[in-house]
Coordinates of C-alpha atoms in Angstrom, one line a residue:
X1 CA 14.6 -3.7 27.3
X2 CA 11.9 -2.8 25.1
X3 CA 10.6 -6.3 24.4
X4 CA 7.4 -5.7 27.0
X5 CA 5.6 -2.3 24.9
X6 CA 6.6 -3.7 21.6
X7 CA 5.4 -6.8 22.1
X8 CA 2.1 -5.2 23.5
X9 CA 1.9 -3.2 20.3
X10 CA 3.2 -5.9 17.8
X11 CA 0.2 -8.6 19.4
X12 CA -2.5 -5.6 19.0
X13 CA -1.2 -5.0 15.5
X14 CA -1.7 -8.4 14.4
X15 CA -5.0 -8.7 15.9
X16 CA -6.7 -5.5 14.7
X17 CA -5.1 -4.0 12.1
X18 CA -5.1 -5.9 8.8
X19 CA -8.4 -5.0 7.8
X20 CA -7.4 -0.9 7.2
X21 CA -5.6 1.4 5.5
X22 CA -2.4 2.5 5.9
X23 CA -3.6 5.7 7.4
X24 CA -5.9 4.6 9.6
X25 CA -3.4 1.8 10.9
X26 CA -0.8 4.6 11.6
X27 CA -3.4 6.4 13.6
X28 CA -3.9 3.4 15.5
X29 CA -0.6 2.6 16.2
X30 CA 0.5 6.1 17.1
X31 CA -2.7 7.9 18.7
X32 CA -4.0 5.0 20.5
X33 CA -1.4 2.0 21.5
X34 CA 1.4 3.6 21.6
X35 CA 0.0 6.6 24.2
X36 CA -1.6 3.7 25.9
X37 CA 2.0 1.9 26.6
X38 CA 3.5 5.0 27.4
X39 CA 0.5 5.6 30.3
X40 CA 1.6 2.5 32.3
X41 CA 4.7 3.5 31.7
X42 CA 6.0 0.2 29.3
X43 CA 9.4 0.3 28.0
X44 CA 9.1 0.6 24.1
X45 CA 11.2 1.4 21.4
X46 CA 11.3 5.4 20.3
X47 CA 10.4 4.4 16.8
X48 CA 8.3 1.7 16.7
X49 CA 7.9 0.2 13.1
X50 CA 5.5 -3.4 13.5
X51 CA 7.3 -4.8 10.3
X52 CA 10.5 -3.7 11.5
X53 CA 10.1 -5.3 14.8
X54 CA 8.3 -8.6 13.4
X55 CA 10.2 -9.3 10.2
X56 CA 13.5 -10.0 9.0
X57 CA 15.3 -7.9 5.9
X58 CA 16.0 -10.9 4.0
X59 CA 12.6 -11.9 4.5
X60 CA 11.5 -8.7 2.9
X61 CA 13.8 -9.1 0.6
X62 CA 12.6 -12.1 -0.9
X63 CA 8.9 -11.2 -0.7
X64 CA 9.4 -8.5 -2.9
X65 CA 11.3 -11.0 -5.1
X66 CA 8.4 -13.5 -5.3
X67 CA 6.0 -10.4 -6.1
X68 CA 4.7 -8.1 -3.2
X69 CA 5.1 -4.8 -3.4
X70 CA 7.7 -2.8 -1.9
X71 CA 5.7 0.1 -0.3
X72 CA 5.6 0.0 4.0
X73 CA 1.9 -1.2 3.8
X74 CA 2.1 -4.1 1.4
X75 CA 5.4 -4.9 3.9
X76 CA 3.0 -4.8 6.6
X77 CA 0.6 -7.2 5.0
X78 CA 3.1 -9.4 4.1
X79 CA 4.3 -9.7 7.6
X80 CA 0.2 -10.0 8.8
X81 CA -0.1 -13.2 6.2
X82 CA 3.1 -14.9 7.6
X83 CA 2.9 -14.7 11.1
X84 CA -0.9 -14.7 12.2
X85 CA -2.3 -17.9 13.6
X86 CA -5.5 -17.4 11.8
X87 CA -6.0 -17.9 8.3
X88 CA -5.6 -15.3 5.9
X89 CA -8.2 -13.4 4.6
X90 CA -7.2 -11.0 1.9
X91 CA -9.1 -8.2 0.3
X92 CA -7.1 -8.2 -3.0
X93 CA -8.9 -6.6 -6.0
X94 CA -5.5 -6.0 -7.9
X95 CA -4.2 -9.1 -7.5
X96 CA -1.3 -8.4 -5.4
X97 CA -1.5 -10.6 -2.7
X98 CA -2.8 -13.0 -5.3
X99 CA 0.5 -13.4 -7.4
X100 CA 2.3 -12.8 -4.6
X101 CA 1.3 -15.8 -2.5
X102 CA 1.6 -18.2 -5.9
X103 CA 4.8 -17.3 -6.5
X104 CA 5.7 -17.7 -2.5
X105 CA 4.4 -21.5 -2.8
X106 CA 5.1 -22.3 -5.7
X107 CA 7.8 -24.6 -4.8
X108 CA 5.8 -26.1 -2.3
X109 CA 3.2 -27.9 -5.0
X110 CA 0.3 -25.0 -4.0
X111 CA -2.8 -25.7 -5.6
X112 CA -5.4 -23.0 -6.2
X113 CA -9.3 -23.2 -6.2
X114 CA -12.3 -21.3 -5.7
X115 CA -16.0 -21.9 -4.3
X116 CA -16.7 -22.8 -7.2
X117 CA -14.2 -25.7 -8.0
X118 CA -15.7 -29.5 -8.3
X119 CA -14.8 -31.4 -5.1
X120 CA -13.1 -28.5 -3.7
X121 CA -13.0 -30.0 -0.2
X122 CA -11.4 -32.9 -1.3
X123 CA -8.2 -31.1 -3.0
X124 CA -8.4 -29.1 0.6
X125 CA -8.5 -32.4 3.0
X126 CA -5.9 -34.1 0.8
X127 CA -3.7 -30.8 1.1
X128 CA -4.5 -31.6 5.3
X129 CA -3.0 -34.4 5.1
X130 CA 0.2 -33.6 3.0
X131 CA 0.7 -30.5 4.8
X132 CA 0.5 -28.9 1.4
X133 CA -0.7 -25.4 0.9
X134 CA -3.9 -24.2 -0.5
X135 CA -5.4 -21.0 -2.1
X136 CA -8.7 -20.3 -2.5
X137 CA -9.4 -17.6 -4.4
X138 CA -13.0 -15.2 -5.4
X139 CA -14.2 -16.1 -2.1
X140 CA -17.5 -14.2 -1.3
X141 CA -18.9 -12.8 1.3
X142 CA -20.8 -16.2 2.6
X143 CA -17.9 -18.4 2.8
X144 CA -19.1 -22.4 3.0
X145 CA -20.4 -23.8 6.0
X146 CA -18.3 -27.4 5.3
X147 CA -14.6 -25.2 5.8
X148 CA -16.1 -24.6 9.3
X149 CA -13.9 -27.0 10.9
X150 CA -11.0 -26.1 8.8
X151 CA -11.5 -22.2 9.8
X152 CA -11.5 -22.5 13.4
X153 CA -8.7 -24.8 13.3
X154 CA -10.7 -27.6 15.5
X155 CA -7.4 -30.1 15.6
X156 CA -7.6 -32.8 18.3
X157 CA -4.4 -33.7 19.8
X158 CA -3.7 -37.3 20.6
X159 CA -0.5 -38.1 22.3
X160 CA 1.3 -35.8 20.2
X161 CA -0.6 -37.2 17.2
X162 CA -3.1 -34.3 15.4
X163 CA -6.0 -35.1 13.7
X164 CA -8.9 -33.0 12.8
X165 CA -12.4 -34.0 12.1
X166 CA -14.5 -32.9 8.6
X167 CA -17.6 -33.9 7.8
X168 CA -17.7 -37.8 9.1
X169 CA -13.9 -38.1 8.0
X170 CA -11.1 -37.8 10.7
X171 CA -8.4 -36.6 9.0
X172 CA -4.1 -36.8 10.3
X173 CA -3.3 -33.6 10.2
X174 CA 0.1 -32.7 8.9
X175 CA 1.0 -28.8 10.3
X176 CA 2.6 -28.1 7.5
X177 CA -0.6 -27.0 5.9
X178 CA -1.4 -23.3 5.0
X179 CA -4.5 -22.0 3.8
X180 CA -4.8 -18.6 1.6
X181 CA -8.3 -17.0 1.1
X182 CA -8.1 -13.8 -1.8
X183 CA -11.4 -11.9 -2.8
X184 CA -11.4 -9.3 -5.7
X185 CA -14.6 -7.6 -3.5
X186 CA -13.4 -4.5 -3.2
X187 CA -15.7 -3.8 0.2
X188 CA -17.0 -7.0 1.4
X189 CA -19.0 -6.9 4.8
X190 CA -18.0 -10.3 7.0
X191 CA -20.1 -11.6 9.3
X192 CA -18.5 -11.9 12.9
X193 CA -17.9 -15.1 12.2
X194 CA -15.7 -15.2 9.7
X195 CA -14.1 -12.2 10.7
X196 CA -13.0 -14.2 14.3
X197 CA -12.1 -17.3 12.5
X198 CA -9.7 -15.3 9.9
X199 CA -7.4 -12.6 10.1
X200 CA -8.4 -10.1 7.2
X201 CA -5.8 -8.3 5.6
X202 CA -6.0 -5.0 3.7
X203 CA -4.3 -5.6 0.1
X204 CA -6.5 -2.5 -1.7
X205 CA -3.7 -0.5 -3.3
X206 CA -3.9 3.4 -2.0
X207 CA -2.3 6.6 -4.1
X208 CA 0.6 6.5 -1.3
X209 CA 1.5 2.7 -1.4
X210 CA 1.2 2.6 -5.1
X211 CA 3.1 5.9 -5.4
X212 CA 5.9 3.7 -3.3
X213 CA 5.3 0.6 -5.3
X214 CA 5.7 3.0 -9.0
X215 CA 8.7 4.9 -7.5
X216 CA 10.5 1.4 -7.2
X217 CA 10.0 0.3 -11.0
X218 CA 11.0 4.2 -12.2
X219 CA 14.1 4.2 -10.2
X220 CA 14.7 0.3 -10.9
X221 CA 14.3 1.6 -15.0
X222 CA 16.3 5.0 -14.5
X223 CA 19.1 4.2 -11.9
X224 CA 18.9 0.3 -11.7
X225 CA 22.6 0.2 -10.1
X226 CA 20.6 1.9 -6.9
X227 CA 18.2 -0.7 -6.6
X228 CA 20.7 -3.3 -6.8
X229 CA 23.3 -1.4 -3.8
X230 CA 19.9 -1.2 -2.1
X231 CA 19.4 -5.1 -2.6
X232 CA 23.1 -6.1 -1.7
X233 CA 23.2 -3.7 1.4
X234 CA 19.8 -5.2 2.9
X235 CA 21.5 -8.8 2.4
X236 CA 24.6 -7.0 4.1
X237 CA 23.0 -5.7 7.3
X238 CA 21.3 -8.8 7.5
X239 CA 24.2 -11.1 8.1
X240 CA 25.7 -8.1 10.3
X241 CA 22.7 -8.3 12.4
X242 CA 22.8 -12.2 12.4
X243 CA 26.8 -12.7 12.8
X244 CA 25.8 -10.4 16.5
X245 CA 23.0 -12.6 17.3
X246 CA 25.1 -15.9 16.8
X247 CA 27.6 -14.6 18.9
X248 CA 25.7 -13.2 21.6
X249 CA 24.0 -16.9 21.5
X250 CA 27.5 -18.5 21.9
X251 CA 28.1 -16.8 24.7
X252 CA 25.2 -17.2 26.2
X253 CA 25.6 -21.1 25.5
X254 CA 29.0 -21.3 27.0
X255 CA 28.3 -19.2 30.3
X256 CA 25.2 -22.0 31.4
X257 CA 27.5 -25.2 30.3
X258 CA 31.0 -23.6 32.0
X259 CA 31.4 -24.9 35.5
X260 CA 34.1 -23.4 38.2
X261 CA 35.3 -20.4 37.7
X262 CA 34.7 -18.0 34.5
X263 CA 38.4 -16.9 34.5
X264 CA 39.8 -20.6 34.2
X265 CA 37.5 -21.1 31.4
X266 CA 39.7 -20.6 28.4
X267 CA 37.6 -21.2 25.8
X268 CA 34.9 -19.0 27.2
X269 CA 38.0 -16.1 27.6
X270 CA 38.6 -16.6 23.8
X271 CA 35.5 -17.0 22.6
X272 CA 34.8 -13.2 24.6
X273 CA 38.2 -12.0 22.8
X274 CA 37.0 -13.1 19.5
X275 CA 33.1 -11.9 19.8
X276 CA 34.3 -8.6 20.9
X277 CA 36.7 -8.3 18.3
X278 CA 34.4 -9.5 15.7
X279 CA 31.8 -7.5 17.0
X280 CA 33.1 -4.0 16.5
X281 CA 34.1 -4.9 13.2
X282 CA 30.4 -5.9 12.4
X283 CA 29.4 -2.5 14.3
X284 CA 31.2 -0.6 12.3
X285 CA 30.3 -2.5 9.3
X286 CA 26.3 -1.5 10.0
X287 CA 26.9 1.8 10.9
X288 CA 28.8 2.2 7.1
X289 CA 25.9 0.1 5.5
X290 CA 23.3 2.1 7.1
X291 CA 24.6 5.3 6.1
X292 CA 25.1 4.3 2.5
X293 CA 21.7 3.2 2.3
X294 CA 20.0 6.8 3.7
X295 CA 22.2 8.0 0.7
X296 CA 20.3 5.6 -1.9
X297 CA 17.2 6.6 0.0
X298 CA 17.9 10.0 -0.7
X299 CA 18.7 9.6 -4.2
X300 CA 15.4 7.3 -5.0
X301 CA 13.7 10.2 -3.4
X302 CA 14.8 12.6 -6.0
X303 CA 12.3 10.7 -8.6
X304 CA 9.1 10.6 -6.8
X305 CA 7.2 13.3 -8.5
X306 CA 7.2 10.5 -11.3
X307 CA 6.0 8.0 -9.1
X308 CA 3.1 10.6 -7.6
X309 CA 1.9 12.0 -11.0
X310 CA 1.7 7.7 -12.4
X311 CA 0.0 6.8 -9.1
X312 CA -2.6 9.7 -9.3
X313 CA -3.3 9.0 -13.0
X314 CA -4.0 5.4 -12.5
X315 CA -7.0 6.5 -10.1
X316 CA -8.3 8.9 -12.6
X317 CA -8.6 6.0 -15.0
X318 CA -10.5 4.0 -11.6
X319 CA -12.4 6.8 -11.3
X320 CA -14.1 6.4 -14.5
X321 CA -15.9 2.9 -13.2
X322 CA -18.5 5.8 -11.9
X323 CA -19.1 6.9 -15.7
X324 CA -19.4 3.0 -16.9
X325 CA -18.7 0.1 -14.6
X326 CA -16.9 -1.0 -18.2
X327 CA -14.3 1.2 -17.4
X328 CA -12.0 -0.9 -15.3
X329 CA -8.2 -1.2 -15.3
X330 CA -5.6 -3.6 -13.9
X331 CA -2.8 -2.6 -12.0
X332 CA -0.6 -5.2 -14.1
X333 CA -1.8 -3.3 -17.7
X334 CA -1.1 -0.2 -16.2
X335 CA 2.2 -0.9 -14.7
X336 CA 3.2 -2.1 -18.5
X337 CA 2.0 1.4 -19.8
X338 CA 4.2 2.9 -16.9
X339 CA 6.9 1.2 -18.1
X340 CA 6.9 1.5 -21.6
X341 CA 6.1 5.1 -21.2
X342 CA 9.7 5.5 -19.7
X343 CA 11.1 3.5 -22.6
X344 CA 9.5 5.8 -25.2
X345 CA 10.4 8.9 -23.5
X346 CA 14.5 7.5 -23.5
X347 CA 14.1 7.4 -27.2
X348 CA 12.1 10.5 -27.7
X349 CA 14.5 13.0 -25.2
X350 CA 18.1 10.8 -24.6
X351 CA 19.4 14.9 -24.1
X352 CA 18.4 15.7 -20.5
X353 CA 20.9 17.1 -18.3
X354 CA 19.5 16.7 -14.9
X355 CA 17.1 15.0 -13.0
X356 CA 14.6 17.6 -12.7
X357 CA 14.7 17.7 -16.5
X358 CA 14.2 14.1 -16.7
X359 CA 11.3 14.3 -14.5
X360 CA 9.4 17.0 -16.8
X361 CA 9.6 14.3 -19.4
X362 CA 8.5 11.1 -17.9
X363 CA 5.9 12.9 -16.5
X364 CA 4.7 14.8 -20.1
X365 CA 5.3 11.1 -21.9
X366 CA 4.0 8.9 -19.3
X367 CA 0.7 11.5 -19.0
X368 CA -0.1 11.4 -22.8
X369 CA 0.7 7.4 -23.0
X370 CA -2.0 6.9 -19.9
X371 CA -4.6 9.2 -22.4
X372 CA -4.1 7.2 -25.2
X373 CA -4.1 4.1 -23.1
X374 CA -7.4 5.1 -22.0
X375 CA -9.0 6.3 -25.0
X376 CA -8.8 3.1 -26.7
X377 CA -11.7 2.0 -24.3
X378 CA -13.9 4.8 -24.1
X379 CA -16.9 5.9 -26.0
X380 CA -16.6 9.2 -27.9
X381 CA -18.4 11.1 -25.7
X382 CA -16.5 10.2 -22.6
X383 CA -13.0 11.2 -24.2
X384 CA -13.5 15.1 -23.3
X385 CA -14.4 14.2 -19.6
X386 CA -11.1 12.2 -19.2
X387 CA -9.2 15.2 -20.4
X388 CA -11.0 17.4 -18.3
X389 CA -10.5 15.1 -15.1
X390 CA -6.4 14.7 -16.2
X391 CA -6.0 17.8 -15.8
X392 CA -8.0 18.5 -12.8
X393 CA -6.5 16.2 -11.0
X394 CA -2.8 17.4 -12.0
X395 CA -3.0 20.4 -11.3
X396 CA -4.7 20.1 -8.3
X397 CA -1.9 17.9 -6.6
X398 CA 0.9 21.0 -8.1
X399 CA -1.2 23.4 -6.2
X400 CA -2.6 25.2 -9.2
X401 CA -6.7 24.6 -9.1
X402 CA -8.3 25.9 -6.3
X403 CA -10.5 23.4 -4.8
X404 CA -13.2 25.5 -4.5
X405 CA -13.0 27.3 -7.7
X406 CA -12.8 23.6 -9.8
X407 CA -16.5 22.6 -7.4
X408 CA -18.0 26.4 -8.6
X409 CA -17.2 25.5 -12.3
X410 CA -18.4 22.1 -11.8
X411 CA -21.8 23.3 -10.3
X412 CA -22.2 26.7 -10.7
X413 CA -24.0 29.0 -7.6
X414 CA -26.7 27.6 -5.7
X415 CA -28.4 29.8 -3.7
X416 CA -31.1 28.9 -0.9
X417 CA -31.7 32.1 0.7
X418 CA -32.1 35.3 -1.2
X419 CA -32.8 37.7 1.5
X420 CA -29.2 38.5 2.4
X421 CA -28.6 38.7 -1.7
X422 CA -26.8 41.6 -3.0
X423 CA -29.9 43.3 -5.3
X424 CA -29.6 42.4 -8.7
X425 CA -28.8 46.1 -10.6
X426 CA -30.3 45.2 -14.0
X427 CA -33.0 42.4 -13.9
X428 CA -34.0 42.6 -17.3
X429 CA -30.9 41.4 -18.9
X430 CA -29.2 39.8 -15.6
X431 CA -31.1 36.5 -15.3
X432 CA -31.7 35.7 -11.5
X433 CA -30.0 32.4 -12.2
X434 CA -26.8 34.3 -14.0
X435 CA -26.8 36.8 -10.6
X436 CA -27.2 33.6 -8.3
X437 CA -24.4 32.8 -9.3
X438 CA -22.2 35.8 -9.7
X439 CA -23.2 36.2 -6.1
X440 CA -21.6 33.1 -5.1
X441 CA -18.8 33.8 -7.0
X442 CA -17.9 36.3 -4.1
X443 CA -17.3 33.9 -1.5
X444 CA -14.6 32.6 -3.1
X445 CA -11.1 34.3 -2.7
X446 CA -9.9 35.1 -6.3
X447 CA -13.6 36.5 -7.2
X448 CA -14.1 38.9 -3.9
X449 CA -16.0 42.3 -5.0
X450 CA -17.5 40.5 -8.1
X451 CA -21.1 41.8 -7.9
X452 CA -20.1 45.4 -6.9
X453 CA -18.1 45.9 -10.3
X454 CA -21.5 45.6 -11.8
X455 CA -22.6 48.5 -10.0
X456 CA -19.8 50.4 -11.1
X457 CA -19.5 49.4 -14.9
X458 CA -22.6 47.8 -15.6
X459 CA -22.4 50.0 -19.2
X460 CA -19.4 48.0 -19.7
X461 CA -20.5 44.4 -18.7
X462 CA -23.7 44.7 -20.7
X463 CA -21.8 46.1 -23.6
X464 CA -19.7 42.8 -23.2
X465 CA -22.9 40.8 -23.1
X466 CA -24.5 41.5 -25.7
X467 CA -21.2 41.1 -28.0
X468 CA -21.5 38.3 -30.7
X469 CA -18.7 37.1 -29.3
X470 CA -18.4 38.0 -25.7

């Protein structure tokens, strides 16, 4: 009963939203399309989810298996790649969607190239043919003008028999064939174009996915027997969910082939007894699986201050491309240092007697691991600003830097318009620059009533001053 809003929201998802954020894809979802099916009155689900609705678990399941993430966005890109009749275009400068789509093919002899490869349109007509799959990797912003045809899919059906046309070669085409485009640019500007003729997908990795994707690996290190319930009880609901279908297909199937009366039709009467029988049992079975797996959910959630404090470090080190574009990072070297971090710190503190406790020390280990880590590649003079940046950062996100406060000691007071300035009470040792800024220093909260206690005790202050050491 839902089908005709979800659908409506599903289709507009897959058209329009693979080339944002997460956050900016929930805004769509929920402060645009979804008030817009509600306004001619569409019947929708109450809690739409668009890989929910256009995936399956085991699916999922095995995605994450062969590689991509487990976080709701890299979920959603998964399910963008899979079921868009475009051609993937993937914005991928971690290499996510990368691995991920190797491993996927693997078994299906994939063979990977870039723009740059010898012939490349040769491997990629031969893969036509074979209905093999290709990937084509470091593509640029100016894709080339001979995978025209190939792009905009130009196939010419014959009689049932498909061909497509390349260059001065008609080629069968075998429907089988899948092409995967990945570039590392991490903001490429398509032309029209190419953004029509694809369907570009969003793989850059933001502090709330990766927090996701670094909460799976510390709860698959610390309580791995909660990952695997997760993985079995996924598997479970599955088949629940598939046992229903089947039977609700048999049913269907033997009310359009029955003829005379339905009561007559015995096996239609025991195929109704047995569904119905086997159906509250699956019921019941769901609605226990379900409710196990909010439990494990819970749990898992107890450890993601680990998986927030990893996932805001590894952008300090990103950050740093803004000191040296040297200073760059993989995902993959980090998640090693991640890992190893929570090795160390089993050896270092076995003795913890909760989880909170065990937090405090992933957190101090895996913190002082990402420093060293870092260190290793920066010049001398860059080590102090690191540090400084850490700690910013951290104790920012635990609430204990003002912003404001961090921005005055970063840039001292600037001040534009001295006419509405507090008078300075002692010019000659009070620099106009030093009372610019102790002016400023007013605004903020903590600092209110700064400049009037030099009114009050300015003996004092200068006496400070003029201290060797003040």
């Amino acid at each position: 009963s839902y089908l005709p809003g979800d659908c409506l929201v599903a289709a507009a998802f897959l058209s329009y939203a693979g080339p944002f954020n997460s956050t900016y894809r929930n805004d769509l979802v929920t402060r645009h399309w979804v008030p817009y099916v509600k306004e001619y009155s569409l019947p929708q689900s109450p809690n739409f989810e668009f890989a929910g609705f256009m995936s399956k678990p085991t699916d999922v399941r095995q995605w994450n298996i062969q590689g991509l993430p487990t976080d709701r966005f890299s979920t959603e890109n998964g399910v963008l790649v899979t079921r868009t009749k475009r051609w993937p275009l993937m914005i991928d400068p971690q290499d996510q969607a990368n691995k991920w789509i190797r491993k996927m093919e693997a078994s299906s002899d994939l063979k990977v190239i870039d723009p740059k490869t010898k012939d490349f349109m040769r491997l990629i007509e031969r893969a036509i043919e074979l209905g093999k799959p290709i990937l084509m990797e470091r593509v640029q912003e100016e894709l080339d003008p001979s995978l025209e045809p190939v792009l905009s899919k130009q196939i010419i059906d014959s009689g049932g028999s498909l061909s497509i046309k390349i260059g001065d070669n008609t080629l069968d085409y075998n429907p089988a064939f899948m092409l995967y485009l990945t570039t590392k640019m991490t903001n490429p500007h398509y032309t029209p174009e190419v953004s029509t003729k694809t369907t570009i997908v969003n793989f850059i990795v933001v502090e709330a996915g990766l927090t996701d994707q670094l909460l799976g690996i510390v709860v698959m290190k610390e309580e791995p027997r909660l990952e695997e319930q997760k993985g079995e009880l996924v598997v479970k609901v599955a088949d629940g969910k598939k046992r229903l279908k089947d039977l609700e297909d048999e049913i269907l199937r033997l009310l359009s082939v029955s003829q005379g009366s339905l009561i007559d039709d015995i096996d239609l009467i025991n195929t109704l007894q047995e569904s119905k029988t086997i159906s509250e049992e699956v019921t019941q079975q769901l609605e226990i699986s379900e409710q196990t797996m909010k439990k494990i959910d819970q749990a898992r959630e107890a450890y993601r201050p680990c998986g927030r404090r990893a996932s805001l470090l590894y952008f300090v080190l990103s950050d740093l491309t803004s000191i040296d574009p040297m200073y760059q990072f993989s995902l993959d070297a980090y998640n090693e240092v991640f890992i190893k971090s929570i090795d160390v710190s089993r050896e270092k503190n076995p003795m913890t007697s909760s989880v909170e406790e065990r937090l405090g020390v992933l957190n101090q280990w895996h913190t002082l691991a990402v420093y060293r880590y870092a260190c290793r590649a920066l010049f001398e003079k860059h080590k102090l600003l690191l540090s400084v940046h850490m700690a910013s950062k951290v104790l920012t996100a635990e609430g204990q830097l003002s912003a404001s406060e961090y921005a005055f000691f970063l840039r001292g007071g600037q001040v534009l318009d001295r006419s509405s300035q507090t008078p300075n009470p002692s010019p000659d040792w009070i620099k106009q620059p030093m009372w610019d800024g102790i002016t400023e220093l007013d605004k903020l909260e903590s600092f209110k009533g700064f400049p009037s206690s030099f009114e009050q005790t300015l003996r004092e202050w200068k006496k400070w001053y003029m201290s060797a050491e003040p």
